[in-house]
Amino acid sequence: MRWSKIFTPTLRETPAMAEAVSHKLLLRAGYIRQLTAGVYSYLPLAQRVLLKITAIIREEMNNIGGQEHLLPALNPAEIWQESGRWQVMGDNMFRLKDRKGAELCLAMTHEEIFTSIARDELRSYKQLPQIWYHIQTKFRDEARPKSGMLRVREFIMKDAYSFDLDLEGLDKAFEAHREAYCLIYKRCELEFSIVEASSGAMGGSKSSEFMVYSDAGEDWIASCADCKYAANTEKATSKIPSITDEAGLESPEKFPTPGVRTIEDLTTFPGGAAANRQIKTLVYMLDDKPALVLMRGDHQLNETKLTDSTQAINARPAHPAEIQNLLGALPGSLGAVGVKDIFIIADKALEGRTNMVTGANHNDHHLRGVSIARDINITKWADLRSVESGEGCPNCSGTLRVDKAIEVGHIFKLGTRYSESMKATVLNAEGKEVPIIMGCYGIGVGRILASAVELYNDADGISWPVSIAPFELVITPTNINDALQKETSTKLYEEFMAIGVDVILDDRDERPGVKFKDSDLIGIPYRITLGKKLKEGKVEFFTRRNKEVKDVSLENIVEVLREAIAKANIVKP
RNA sequence: CGGGGAGUGGCGUAGUCUGGUAACGCGCUUGGUUUGGGACCAAGAGACCGGUGGUUCGAAUCCACUCUCCCCGACCA
């Protein structure tokens, strides 16, 4: 490719809308343009990167026996109704009607479609196992797209589905994907970690996420330095010191607390209590049914844990009016003592506690001397608490830390969640009809691209890993009007192309500074510069990542470059 | 959905409070001089100021409504 021909609209200034580093750089370097919130056009540079990422994914998926399909993005409502997810997906699904009024949606994921193919076509256990995948555009009507490519409404995803006769087969498929994913991320040079995660609306038992630690991420990961424990905070548990209470009063005692609205207020109020001696009472609507959620005063509720433990599809905090109606008081004075006929779920950290303080369901009044078991009619106990940095590792004596991360992949053991609801069965060796055991395995292709930029950038721009860079090498004659430079650079360019190096020749009639700035911004890993020393048969070899420059003779330059990129495990798209 | 911010040539902004017919930098075009880290000089092109309605002799500026985007939160296979 000649630079004079490629469309690379680089910008000197960053568009004001961008916040995340990857978003700014991808815009500035001419990779992407935004069409509307959460929807981007991938310009030629980005497309080159995407093709390289998907080539790596394809190779590793094919290596574990994956067979590539390409499934529709436009789906009829019926198939989603069959699995029950037409409702479950709620507002996150883009829905539309065709001219006949039939309901359709834009697929968010493809369990239903792949399962329907399996149901229609797989008859016998002899046809198992299967691993099917595709790389497709998916749609999600995110409430708030953000951070450039990291949270979008239209995105490219590789998703794979495994079909097995039994759980052993599923375990094997799951493990095969785990290993393939590790190879994929390694080859993209992403530093990642595998964490336990919630399965959420996907259903199924076990799920693992592949996370890239980055402040641009949206997930919080709890991890232990002393052992291998790592989990998304929506799933993570921790050890915390137990608290010994005094027996306290015979029965709860109501006392006035004018102006007290928060846990914090009550800790300083005369006759109040430390946060860890308070019961925080939250009111949630779980699928439009009210529930009281009880937490220790100093603990934070994790809503994913709440929905996971109650099987609720939608959970939202109740509105003040709903709360007033339900409990007769407003937030700040709420409690569960004496409450009947309402679902009450309590965090395990409250188990066995006595002599606590909580709201009295009477504005500006609280109760002291509350003993959970004696005074509150708990419907269900569950782990609802978000773990915090500094708490104890659940697996060893280490300490947990909590960091932000970008989710770049997620693998699930689905089991029979879809095969049962959609009746995808095969006959086993005994001639008995059994549901197919499924797994599903996703990779966010655009997120790999964005994560790589988040990980590899500096003041001058992007510094791509060689394996996914839009070009591996740029040849830069500092003055294209110099006959020797022009001739030599063209010769080198053709030579590198002939041996399969992905090279771009910067044949523009621009000042050297412009060329250097552009190639640094775009992030091409290696540059060969032809300048004054060319007359002595020397060119400059520049490494983008560490800015190292060395003079190399013309005879050796091909070999030097070849060695440099040999280390990257490159697949040609 | 709650809170905050912003829409002015391609990009970044000023102008809005205090109404008088749009300015600056970058980029772009042409000519010339330059050529190792985003050159310089000169001459140009390019904006009905997000939209609709209103107030006014006159609106980018004031008022009402509305659309869109960004950020925080909520939400998020």
CSV table of N, CA, C and O in Angstrom, one decimal, chain A residues 370-467:
chain,number,residue,atom,x,y,z
A,370,VAL,N,-32.1,-4.2,68.1
A,370,VAL,CA,-32.8,-5.1,67.1
A,370,VAL,C,-31.9,-6.4,67.0
A,370,VAL,O,-30.7,-6.3,66.7
A,371,SER,N,-32.5,-7.5,67.2
A,371,SER,CA,-31.8,-8.8,66.9
A,371,SER,C,-32.4,-9.4,65.7
A,371,SER,O,-33.7,-9.6,65.6
A,372,ILE,N,-31.6,-9.7,64.7
A,372,ILE,CA,-32.1,-10.1,63.4
A,372,ILE,C,-33.1,-11.3,63.5
A,372,ILE,O,-34.2,-11.2,63.1
A,373,ALA,N,-32.6,-12.3,64.1
A,373,ALA,CA,-33.3,-13.6,64.1
A,373,ALA,C,-34.7,-13.4,64.9
A,373,ALA,O,-35.7,-13.9,64.5
A,374,ARG,N,-34.6,-12.6,66.0
A,374,ARG,CA,-35.8,-12.5,66.8
A,374,ARG,C,-36.8,-11.5,66.2
A,374,ARG,O,-38.0,-11.7,66.3
A,375,ASP,N,-36.3,-10.4,65.6
A,375,ASP,CA,-37.2,-9.3,65.3
A,375,ASP,C,-37.5,-9.2,63.8
A,375,ASP,O,-38.4,-8.4,63.4
A,376,ILE,N,-36.8,-9.9,62.9
A,376,ILE,CA,-37.1,-9.7,61.5
A,376,ILE,C,-37.4,-11.0,60.8
A,376,ILE,O,-36.7,-12.0,61.1
A,377,ASN,N,-38.4,-11.0,60.0
A,377,ASN,CA,-38.9,-12.2,59.4
A,377,ASN,C,-38.2,-12.3,58.0
A,377,ASN,O,-38.7,-12.0,57.0
A,378,ILE,N,-36.9,-12.8,58.0
A,378,ILE,CA,-36.1,-12.9,56.8
A,378,ILE,C,-36.7,-14.0,55.9
A,378,ILE,O,-36.8,-15.1,56.4
A,379,THR,N,-37.0,-13.7,54.7
A,379,THR,CA,-37.4,-14.7,53.7
A,379,THR,C,-36.3,-15.5,53.2
A,379,THR,O,-36.3,-16.7,53.0
A,380,LYS,N,-35.2,-14.8,52.9
A,380,LYS,CA,-34.0,-15.4,52.2
A,380,LYS,C,-32.7,-14.8,52.6
A,380,LYS,O,-32.6,-13.6,52.7
A,381,TRP,N,-31.7,-15.6,52.8
A,381,TRP,CA,-30.4,-15.1,53.1
A,381,TRP,C,-29.6,-15.3,51.8
A,381,TRP,O,-29.7,-16.3,51.1
A,382,ALA,N,-28.7,-14.4,51.5
A,382,ALA,CA,-27.9,-14.5,50.3
A,382,ALA,C,-26.7,-13.7,50.4
A,382,ALA,O,-26.6,-12.8,51.3
A,383,ASP,N,-25.7,-14.0,49.6
A,383,ASP,CA,-24.5,-13.1,49.6
A,383,ASP,C,-24.8,-11.9,48.6
A,383,ASP,O,-25.0,-12.2,47.4
A,384,LEU,N,-25.0,-10.8,49.1
A,384,LEU,CA,-25.4,-9.6,48.3
A,384,LEU,C,-24.4,-8.5,48.3
A,384,LEU,O,-24.5,-7.5,47.7
A,385,ARG,N,-23.3,-8.7,49.0
A,385,ARG,CA,-22.4,-7.6,49.3
A,385,ARG,C,-21.3,-7.5,48.3
A,385,ARG,O,-20.8,-8.5,47.8
A,386,SER,N,-21.0,-6.3,47.9
A,386,SER,CA,-19.8,-6.0,47.0
A,386,SER,C,-18.6,-6.1,47.8
A,386,SER,O,-18.4,-5.5,48.9
A,387,VAL,N,-17.6,-6.9,47.4
A,387,VAL,CA,-16.3,-7.0,48.1
A,387,VAL,C,-15.6,-5.7,47.9
A,387,VAL,O,-15.7,-5.0,46.9
A,388,GLU,N,-14.7,-5.4,48.8
A,388,GLU,CA,-13.9,-4.2,48.8
A,388,GLU,C,-12.4,-4.6,48.8
A,388,GLU,O,-12.1,-5.6,49.4
A,389,SER,N,-11.6,-3.7,48.3
A,389,SER,CA,-10.2,-3.8,48.4
A,389,SER,C,-9.8,-4.0,49.8
A,389,SER,O,-10.3,-3.3,50.7
A,390,GLY,N,-8.8,-4.9,50.1
A,390,GLY,CA,-8.4,-5.0,51.5
A,390,GLY,C,-9.0,-6.1,52.3
A,390,GLY,O,-8.6,-6.5,53.4
A,391,GLU,N,-10.1,-6.6,51.8
A,391,GLU,CA,-10.8,-7.7,52.5
A,391,GLU,C,-10.0,-9.0,52.2
A,391,GLU,O,-9.2,-9.1,51.3
A,392,GLY,N,-10.4,-10.0,53.0
A,392,GLY,CA,-9.6,-11.3,52.9
A,392,GLY,C,-10.0,-12.2,51.7
A,392,GLY,O,-11.2,-12.2,51.4
A,393,CYS,N,-9.1,-12.8,51.1
A,393,CYS,CA,-9.3,-13.7,50.0
A,393,CYS,C,-10.1,-14.9,50.5
A,393,CYS,O,-9.9,-15.4,51.6
A,394,PRO,N,-11.2,-15.3,49.8
A,394,PRO,CA,-12.0,-16.4,50.3
A,394,PRO,C,-11.3,-17.8,50.2
A,394,PRO,O,-11.7,-18.7,50.9
A,395,ASN,N,-10.2,-17.9,49.5
A,395,ASN,CA,-9.5,-19.1,49.3
A,395,ASN,C,-8.2,-19.3,50.1
A,395,ASN,O,-7.7,-20.4,50.2
A,396,CYS,N,-7.6,-18.2,50.5
A,396,CYS,CA,-6.4,-18.3,51.2
A,396,CYS,C,-6.3,-17.2,52.2
A,396,CYS,O,-7.2,-16.5,52.5
A,397,SER,N,-5.1,-17.0,52.8
A,397,SER,CA,-5.0,-16.0,53.8
A,397,SER,C,-4.6,-14.7,53.3
A,397,SER,O,-4.3,-13.7,54.0
A,398,GLY,N,-4.6,-14.6,51.9
A,398,GLY,CA,-4.2,-13.3,51.3
A,398,GLY,C,-5.2,-12.2,51.4
A,398,GLY,O,-6.3,-12.4,52.0
A,399,THR,N,-4.9,-11.1,50.8
A,399,THR,CA,-5.8,-9.9,50.8
A,399,THR,C,-6.2,-9.7,49.3
A,399,THR,O,-5.5,-9.7,48.4
A,400,LEU,N,-7.5,-9.3,49.2
A,400,LEU,CA,-8.0,-9.0,47.9
A,400,LEU,C,-7.8,-7.5,47.5
A,400,LEU,O,-7.8,-6.6,48.3
A,401,ARG,N,-7.6,-7.3,46.2
A,401,ARG,CA,-7.6,-6.0,45.7
A,401,ARG,C,-8.6,-5.9,44.6
A,401,ARG,O,-8.9,-6.9,43.9
A,402,VAL,N,-9.2,-4.8,44.4
A,402,VAL,CA,-10.2,-4.6,43.4
A,402,VAL,C,-9.8,-3.6,42.3
A,402,VAL,O,-9.3,-2.5,42.6
A,403,ASP,N,-9.8,-4.1,41.0
A,403,ASP,CA,-9.3,-3.2,40.0
A,403,ASP,C,-10.3,-3.2,38.8
A,403,ASP,O,-11.1,-4.1,38.7
A,404,LYS,N,-10.2,-2.1,38.0
A,404,LYS,CA,-11.1,-2.0,36.8
A,404,LYS,C,-10.5,-2.8,35.7
A,404,LYS,O,-9.3,-2.9,35.5
A,405,ALA,N,-11.4,-3.3,34.9
A,405,ALA,CA,-11.0,-4.1,33.7
A,405,ALA,C,-12.0,-4.1,32.6
A,405,ALA,O,-13.2,-3.8,32.8
A,406,ILE,N,-11.5,-4.4,31.4
A,406,ILE,CA,-12.3,-4.5,30.2
A,406,ILE,C,-12.6,-5.9,29.9
A,406,ILE,O,-11.7,-6.7,29.9
A,407,GLU,N,-13.9,-6.2,29.8
A,407,GLU,CA,-14.2,-7.6,29.4
A,407,GLU,C,-14.0,-7.8,27.9
A,407,GLU,O,-14.7,-7.2,27.1
A,408,VAL,N,-13.1,-8.7,27.6
A,408,VAL,CA,-12.9,-9.0,26.2
A,408,VAL,C,-13.3,-10.3,25.7
A,408,VAL,O,-13.3,-10.7,24.6
A,409,GLY,N,-13.8,-11.1,26.7
A,409,GLY,CA,-14.3,-12.5,26.3
A,409,GLY,C,-15.1,-13.1,27.5
A,409,GLY,O,-14.8,-12.7,28.7
A,410,HIS,N,-16.0,-13.9,27.2
A,410,HIS,CA,-16.8,-14.6,28.2
A,410,HIS,C,-17.2,-15.9,27.8
A,410,HIS,O,-17.7,-16.1,26.7
A,411,ILE,N,-16.9,-16.9,28.6
A,411,ILE,CA,-17.3,-18.3,28.2
A,411,ILE,C,-18.2,-18.9,29.2
A,411,ILE,O,-18.0,-18.7,30.4
A,412,PHE,N,-19.3,-19.6,28.8
A,412,PHE,CA,-20.3,-20.1,29.6
A,412,PHE,C,-20.5,-21.6,29.5
A,412,PHE,O,-20.5,-22.0,28.3
A,413,LYS,N,-20.8,-22.2,30.6
A,413,LYS,CA,-21.4,-23.5,30.4
A,413,LYS,C,-22.9,-23.4,30.5
A,413,LYS,O,-23.5,-23.0,31.6
A,414,LEU,N,-23.6,-23.5,29.4
A,414,LEU,CA,-25.0,-23.3,29.4
A,414,LEU,C,-25.8,-24.5,29.9
A,414,LEU,O,-26.9,-24.3,30.4
A,415,GLY,N,-25.3,-25.7,29.6
A,415,GLY,CA,-26.0,-26.9,30.0
A,415,GLY,C,-27.2,-27.0,29.0
A,415,GLY,O,-27.1,-26.9,27.8
A,416,THR,N,-28.4,-27.1,29.6
A,416,THR,CA,-29.6,-27.4,28.8
A,416,THR,C,-30.5,-26.2,28.8
A,416,THR,O,-31.7,-26.3,28.4
A,417,ARG,N,-30.0,-25.0,29.2
A,417,ARG,CA,-30.9,-23.9,29.3
A,417,ARG,C,-31.6,-23.6,27.9
A,417,ARG,O,-32.8,-23.3,27.9
A,418,TYR,N,-31.0,-23.8,26.8
A,418,TYR,CA,-31.6,-23.5,25.5
A,418,TYR,C,-32.1,-24.7,24.9
A,418,TYR,O,-33.2,-24.7,24.3
A,419,SER,N,-31.4,-25.8,25.0
A,419,SER,CA,-31.9,-27.1,24.4
A,419,SER,C,-33.2,-27.5,25.0
A,419,SER,O,-34.0,-28.1,24.3
A,420,GLU,N,-33.4,-27.3,26.3
A,420,GLU,CA,-34.7,-27.7,26.8
A,420,GLU,C,-35.8,-26.8,26.4
A,420,GLU,O,-36.9,-27.2,26.0
A,421,SER,N,-35.6,-25.5,26.5
A,421,SER,CA,-36.7,-24.6,26.2
A,421,SER,C,-37.0,-24.6,24.7
A,421,SER,O,-38.1,-24.4,24.2
A,422,MET,N,-36.0,-25.0,23.9
A,422,MET,CA,-36.2,-25.0,22.4
A,422,MET,C,-36.3,-26.4,21.9
A,422,MET,O,-36.3,-26.6,20.7
A,423,LYS,N,-36.2,-27.4,22.8
A,423,LYS,CA,-36.4,-28.8,22.4
A,423,LYS,C,-35.4,-29.3,21.4
A,423,LYS,O,-35.7,-29.9,20.4
A,424,ALA,N,-34.1,-29.0,21.7
A,424,ALA,CA,-33.0,-29.5,20.8
A,424,ALA,C,-32.5,-30.8,21.5
A,424,ALA,O,-31.8,-30.7,22.5
A,425,THR,N,-32.9,-31.9,20.9
A,425,THR,CA,-32.5,-33.2,21.5
A,425,THR,C,-31.9,-34.1,20.5
A,425,THR,O,-32.0,-33.9,19.3
A,426,VAL,N,-31.2,-35.1,21.0
A,426,VAL,CA,-30.7,-36.1,20.1
A,426,VAL,C,-31.0,-37.5,20.8
A,426,VAL,O,-31.3,-37.5,22.0
A,427,LEU,N,-30.9,-38.5,20.0
A,427,LEU,CA,-31.0,-39.9,20.6
A,427,LEU,C,-29.7,-40.3,21.1
A,427,LEU,O,-28.7,-40.2,20.4
A,428,ASN,N,-29.6,-40.8,22.3
A,428,ASN,CA,-28.3,-41.3,22.8
A,428,ASN,C,-28.1,-42.7,22.4
A,428,ASN,O,-29.0,-43.3,21.7
A,429,ALA,N,-27.1,-43.4,22.9
A,429,ALA,CA,-26.7,-44.7,22.5
A,429,ALA,C,-27.8,-45.7,22.9
A,429,ALA,O,-28.0,-46.8,22.3
A,430,GLU,N,-28.6,-45.4,24.0
A,430,GLU,CA,-29.6,-46.2,24.4
A,430,GLU,C,-30.9,-46.0,23.7
A,430,GLU,O,-32.0,-46.5,24.0
A,431,GLY,N,-30.9,-45.1,22.7
A,431,GLY,CA,-32.1,-44.8,21.9
A,431,GLY,C,-33.0,-43.8,22.7
A,431,GLY,O,-34.2,-43.7,22.3
A,432,LYS,N,-32.5,-43.2,23.7
A,432,LYS,CA,-33.4,-42.3,24.5
A,432,LYS,C,-33.1,-40.9,24.1
A,432,LYS,O,-32.0,-40.5,23.8
A,433,GLU,N,-34.2,-40.1,24.0
A,433,GLU,CA,-34.1,-38.7,23.6
A,433,GLU,C,-33.6,-37.8,24.8
A,433,GLU,O,-34.1,-37.8,25.8
A,434,VAL,N,-32.4,-37.2,24.5
A,434,VAL,CA,-31.8,-36.3,25.6
A,434,VAL,C,-31.5,-34.9,25.1
A,434,VAL,O,-31.2,-34.8,23.9
A,435,PRO,N,-31.7,-33.9,25.9
A,435,PRO,CA,-31.3,-32.6,25.5
A,435,PRO,C,-29.8,-32.4,25.2
A,435,PRO,O,-29.0,-33.0,26.0
A,436,ILE,N,-29.5,-31.7,24.2
A,436,ILE,CA,-28.1,-31.4,23.9
A,436,ILE,C,-27.5,-30.5,25.0
A,436,ILE,O,-28.2,-29.6,25.5
A,437,ILE,N,-26.3,-30.8,25.4
A,437,ILE,CA,-25.6,-30.0,26.4
A,437,ILE,C,-24.8,-28.9,25.7
A,437,ILE,O,-24.0,-29.2,24.8
A,438,MET,N,-25.0,-27.7,26.1
A,438,MET,CA,-24.4,-26.6,25.3
A,438,MET,C,-23.5,-25.7,26.1
A,438,MET,O,-23.6,-25.6,27.3
A,439,GLY,N,-22.6,-25.1,25.4
A,439,GLY,CA,-21.8,-24.1,25.9
A,439,GLY,C,-21.7,-22.9,25.0
A,439,GLY,O,-22.0,-23.1,23.8
A,440,CYS,N,-21.5,-21.7,25.5
A,440,CYS,CA,-21.3,-20.6,24.5
A,440,CYS,C,-20.1,-19.7,24.9
A,440,CYS,O,-19.8,-19.6,26.1
A,441,TYR,N,-19.5,-19.1,23.9
A,441,TYR,CA,-18.2,-18.6,24.1
A,441,TYR,C,-18.0,-17.3,23.2
A,441,TYR,O,-18.1,-17.4,22.0
A,442,GLY,N,-17.9,-16.2,23.8
A,442,GLY,CA,-17.9,-14.9,23.1
A,442,GLY,C,-16.6,-14.2,23.2
A,442,GLY,O,-15.9,-14.2,24.2
A,443,ILE,N,-16.3,-13.5,22.1
A,443,ILE,CA,-15.1,-12.6,22.1
A,443,ILE,C,-15.5,-11.3,21.5
A,443,ILE,O,-16.1,-11.2,20.4
A,444,GLY,N,-15.3,-10.2,22.2
A,444,GLY,CA,-15.6,-8.9,21.6
A,444,GLY,C,-14.4,-8.4,20.7
A,444,GLY,O,-13.4,-8.0,21.2
A,445,VAL,N,-14.6,-8.5,19.4
A,445,VAL,CA,-13.5,-8.2,18.5
A,445,VAL,C,-13.1,-6.7,18.6
A,445,VAL,O,-12.0,-6.3,18.7
A,446,GLY,N,-14.1,-5.8,18.6
A,446,GLY,CA,-13.8,-4.4,18.7
A,446,GLY,C,-13.2,-4.0,20.0
A,446,GLY,O,-12.4,-3.1,20.1
A,447,ARG,N,-13.6,-4.8,21.1
A,447,ARG,CA,-12.9,-4.5,22.4
A,447,ARG,C,-11.5,-5.0,22.4
A,447,ARG,O,-10.7,-4.4,23.1
A,448,ILE,N,-11.1,-6.0,21.6
A,448,ILE,CA,-9.7,-6.3,21.5
A,448,ILE,C,-9.0,-5.2,20.9
A,448,ILE,O,-7.9,-4.7,21.4
A,449,LEU,N,-9.5,-4.6,19.9
A,449,LEU,CA,-8.9,-3.5,19.2
A,449,LEU,C,-8.7,-2.3,20.2
A,449,LEU,O,-7.6,-1.8,20.4
A,450,ALA,N,-9.8,-1.9,20.9
A,450,ALA,CA,-9.8,-0.8,21.8
A,450,ALA,C,-8.9,-1.1,23.0
A,450,ALA,O,-8.1,-0.2,23.4
A,451,SER,N,-8.9,-2.3,23.5
A,451,SER,CA,-8.0,-2.7,24.6
A,451,SER,C,-6.6,-2.6,24.2
A,451,SER,O,-5.7,-2.1,25.1
A,452,ALA,N,-6.2,-3.0,23.0
A,452,ALA,CA,-4.8,-2.9,22.6
A,452,ALA,C,-4.4,-1.5,22.6
A,452,ALA,O,-3.3,-1.1,23.0
A,453,VAL,N,-5.3,-0.6,22.2
A,453,VAL,CA,-4.9,0.8,22.1
A,453,VAL,C,-4.8,1.4,23.6
A,453,VAL,O,-3.9,2.2,23.9
A,454,GLU,N,-5.7,1.0,24.4
A,454,GLU,CA,-5.6,1.4,25.8
A,454,GLU,C,-4.3,0.9,26.5
A,454,GLU,O,-3.7,1.6,27.3
A,455,LEU,N,-3.9,-0.3,26.1
A,455,LEU,CA,-2.7,-0.8,26.7
A,455,LEU,C,-1.4,-0.2,26.1
A,455,LEU,O,-0.4,0.0,26.8
A,456,TYR,N,-1.5,0.0,24.8
A,456,TYR,CA,-0.2,0.4,24.0
A,456,TYR,C,-0.4,1.7,23.4
A,456,TYR,O,-0.7,1.8,22.2
A,457,ASN,N,-0.1,2.8,24.2
A,457,ASN,CA,-0.1,4.1,23.6
A,457,ASN,C,0.8,5.0,24.4
A,457,ASN,O,1.2,4.7,25.5
A,458,ASP,N,1.3,6.1,23.8
A,458,ASP,CA,2.1,7.0,24.5
A,458,ASP,C,1.8,8.4,23.9
A,458,ASP,O,0.8,8.6,23.2
A,459,ALA,N,2.5,9.4,24.3
A,459,ALA,CA,2.2,10.8,23.9
A,459,ALA,C,2.1,11.0,22.4
A,459,ALA,O,1.4,11.9,21.9
A,460,ASP,N,2.8,10.1,21.6
A,460,ASP,CA,2.8,10.3,20.2
A,460,ASP,C,1.7,9.5,19.5
A,460,ASP,O,1.5,9.7,18.3
A,461,GLY,N,1.0,8.6,20.2
A,461,GLY,CA,-0.1,7.9,19.6
A,461,GLY,C,-0.1,6.5,20.0
A,461,GLY,O,0.3,6.1,21.1
A,462,ILE,N,-0.6,5.7,19.0
A,462,ILE,CA,-0.8,4.2,19.3
A,462,ILE,C,0.5,3.5,19.0
A,462,ILE,O,1.3,3.9,18.2
A,463,SER,N,0.7,2.4,19.7
A,463,SER,CA,1.9,1.5,19.4
A,463,SER,C,1.4,0.1,19.3
A,463,SER,O,1.5,-0.6,20.3
A,464,TRP,N,0.9,-0.3,18.2
A,464,TRP,CA,0.3,-1.6,18.0
A,464,TRP,C,1.2,-2.8,18.3
A,464,TRP,O,2.4,-2.7,17.9
A,465,PRO,N,0.7,-3.8,18.8
A,465,PRO,CA,1.4,-5.1,18.7
A,465,PRO,C,1.5,-5.4,17.2
A,465,PRO,O,0.6,-5.2,16.4
A,466,VAL,N,2.7,-6.0,16.9
A,466,VAL,CA,2.9,-6.3,15.4
A,466,VAL,C,1.8,-7.2,14.9
A,466,VAL,O,1.4,-7.0,13.7
A,467,SER,N,1.3,-8.1,15.6
A,467,SER,CA,0.4,-9.1,15.1
A,467,SER,C,-1.0,-8.5,14.6
A,467,SER,O,-1.6,-9.1,13.8
